[in-house]
């Protein structure tokens, strides 16, 4: 196997809180990330596809095609958005980098071909990031009041 | 003269709109940056101080001191905040990178010593940024409805 | 004045040689950069515009507009091209970073508004780059044999 | 096991096309990468060696030695070259990042010691790269017309 | 499993030598790294924790907590220090990036929870680094004369 | 005028102290930077030369030549050294980034041609740096006890 990666960036706002927690507990747990009006990041998303290069092209997957998938399935929905309010597929999900990453995996794993989605890395900043290889993880969906 | 720079980062949400514009005009002018719930960035702030090194220390200004000033005067007020709602000194200001930069200048120019504030650079992303050397610029303050 | 910058990247091949030099002199002067079939770079282009922010928008120039100008006037003509052969506006020009930068200035200075083109930086790599502020420089155009 | 990595950079031109395809098909498949005269990149190569640190030196492999191997075996052959024409070990190989990476592996795996070649990463740009761990992959060699 | 990473930086001096070697052998093996008075680096440390996100927070581990652990257990002991002389837990250890990494693992693996320490990366520069996943490795401790 | 820049890196140790200060005052002023055994950095040095491109080459100065000058005049003397003890031209100078930069200027300004040394930037880390354009500054030389 060989692994090819495409990186894109998007800018979004989010707020971390659990609607079943009291305000005090949200404040205690999420601290600055719980700021009511939200805060934001320039996110960096790296999507890695595993496969064997097609002998007639030398490509595992055409990275222009992979970029287009990322554009259509992710970027168009999250760039310059508030992740808590504006993104249908994140509705009710606590938008931690972990949960966003798992959600992106669930969307992308069926859309990518040729090759097979192997890894997603999501950077919230250049000093904090998440890596995920698709082990099944349940993300709870909370009802927003 | 010699120029020393300290760089800090902060994460914040903002929304670009002019409260005297119609929604349609805000949409037309600010496009994705006008998203109602806001979006966000990891901002990078570079603050440059001009001066002559003190012969007994070799410092124009102790960068630990400069960092503390940036921490107290800027970072504590804007990190993990929504720039339109949470920051008193930005109240009513359209939070474009340009306007934020001029506002930061006005705050910092009186606080920095020894040396003299020479330049502020504010990066909204690694492909978009603003540079300012303190030429007087009036930033209008809009009444928020 | 306040300065706003947009950065774009493009990938291109080039070969450095002077058609009036002997092969030996081209080899001596341009060394590895004289490789007959060319070599290539991921170029980074930073274009800076000077102006006063429009009070009603907070923008010196809308960076989406500036990006579009760079896309149309530069990127479309040079990305994934051989700078010696494929780019009409570089025909006969020795494509050193210096000469490319001056040529880009001549193209962009008339296209950018509002604001005024202030500086172009062109990176051939992350350790070699050129900065230019528009002082008139004549770039000779050589006849290609 | 412990993994040590050395990173080097090189600049090269390449053109993606399959000599058994029609011009139209090459254009369709490889798009901008099929530009006849080629285009180019600043490539970044990361080579990772696995091993146990020698108790008397604390080194898995002396990174100065690893750098010298990369210099001799790779850099001298590809830097400031056109990968389709100037590099004997790439002759007839479609120089996709995938195929270059596998070819580099085949060269380096026998040259590196102490330790064992574990991973090669090749970046064509900071948003596109390939990772390879040595699973056997056949790269077709095409006859160039 | 899902993997979260926190990155911190520190600046330190070190000298590579084996006290059981002759000066000539130290010079031969460690070359420039054997400079008697030491040299230094801005080290970058990336610490990765594996786990399942807590359904009520979306966190594998609160990265603010992980940062605090790195601050207390590592940064406070090594930043602006000479690694050969000033750091009790490195006393007598040849401070190669490999040995430092294994030593950091031994300190951190018991301190991190929730989640489990999965990987440490230590960069001595942006072109040289070490990756470690905790396979048991014995690091000899030399008596310093 | 047009400005070309070459960037190099070096790794060195240093300690900040003034031999005419008491230990307590050195501790108070230089804090962590006063650590007796020193600490270290990966320094980045950017050297900018101003000139007009030679019409027959397109070069202000051949960057390979500029790199060689930086290699010979700076890198060979400071890389993997302790700046307080190992570098003749820094003897007795408090090795703050400011003082190192002025010292480098004095060395390089006479060695660079064609073109004229225009600016030196010295980064002690990616968040702290100095810029200098050659205004005469006297750096005191202290007698080391």
XYZ file of C-alpha atoms in Angstrom, chain B residues 72-131:
60
model
C -2.257 41.841 29.073
C -3.370 44.420 26.544
C -4.414 42.212 23.636
C -4.463 38.454 24.202
C -6.528 38.479 27.404
C -9.201 40.528 25.659
C -9.459 38.757 22.315
C -8.392 35.107 22.668
C -11.333 32.708 22.426
C -13.714 35.639 22.020
C -16.152 36.843 19.383
C -14.624 40.114 18.210
C -17.992 41.701 17.428
C -19.552 41.094 20.833
C -17.003 40.329 23.520
C -14.269 42.939 23.183
C -15.011 46.386 24.626
C -12.338 48.179 22.606
C -13.725 46.770 19.323
C -17.385 47.587 20.097
C -19.065 48.998 16.998
C -15.954 48.619 14.842
C -16.199 46.482 11.710
C -13.626 43.828 12.685
C -11.738 43.663 9.406
C -8.063 42.817 9.816
C -7.361 46.436 8.882
C -9.551 47.892 11.610
C -8.373 45.444 14.256
C -4.784 46.338 13.432
C -5.329 50.073 13.764
C -7.181 49.507 17.046
C -4.345 47.375 18.406
C -1.904 50.120 17.439
C -3.856 52.721 19.350
C -3.792 50.521 22.455
C -0.180 49.401 22.223
C 1.575 52.587 21.137
C 1.211 54.117 24.602
C 2.058 50.998 26.538
C 5.338 50.011 24.917
C 8.598 51.237 26.363
C 11.555 51.286 26.146
C 11.621 51.662 22.400
C 8.793 52.825 20.211
C 6.075 50.812 18.501
C 7.144 50.637 14.862
C 4.960 48.104 13.052
C 2.032 45.759 13.638
C 1.317 42.822 11.380
C -1.919 40.902 11.780
C -2.410 37.644 9.890
C -5.983 36.390 9.481
C -4.562 33.320 7.766
C -1.204 32.391 6.327
C -2.306 33.897 2.996
C -3.918 37.180 4.127
C -2.465 39.851 6.368
C -2.190 43.530 7.189
C 0.815 45.715 8.020
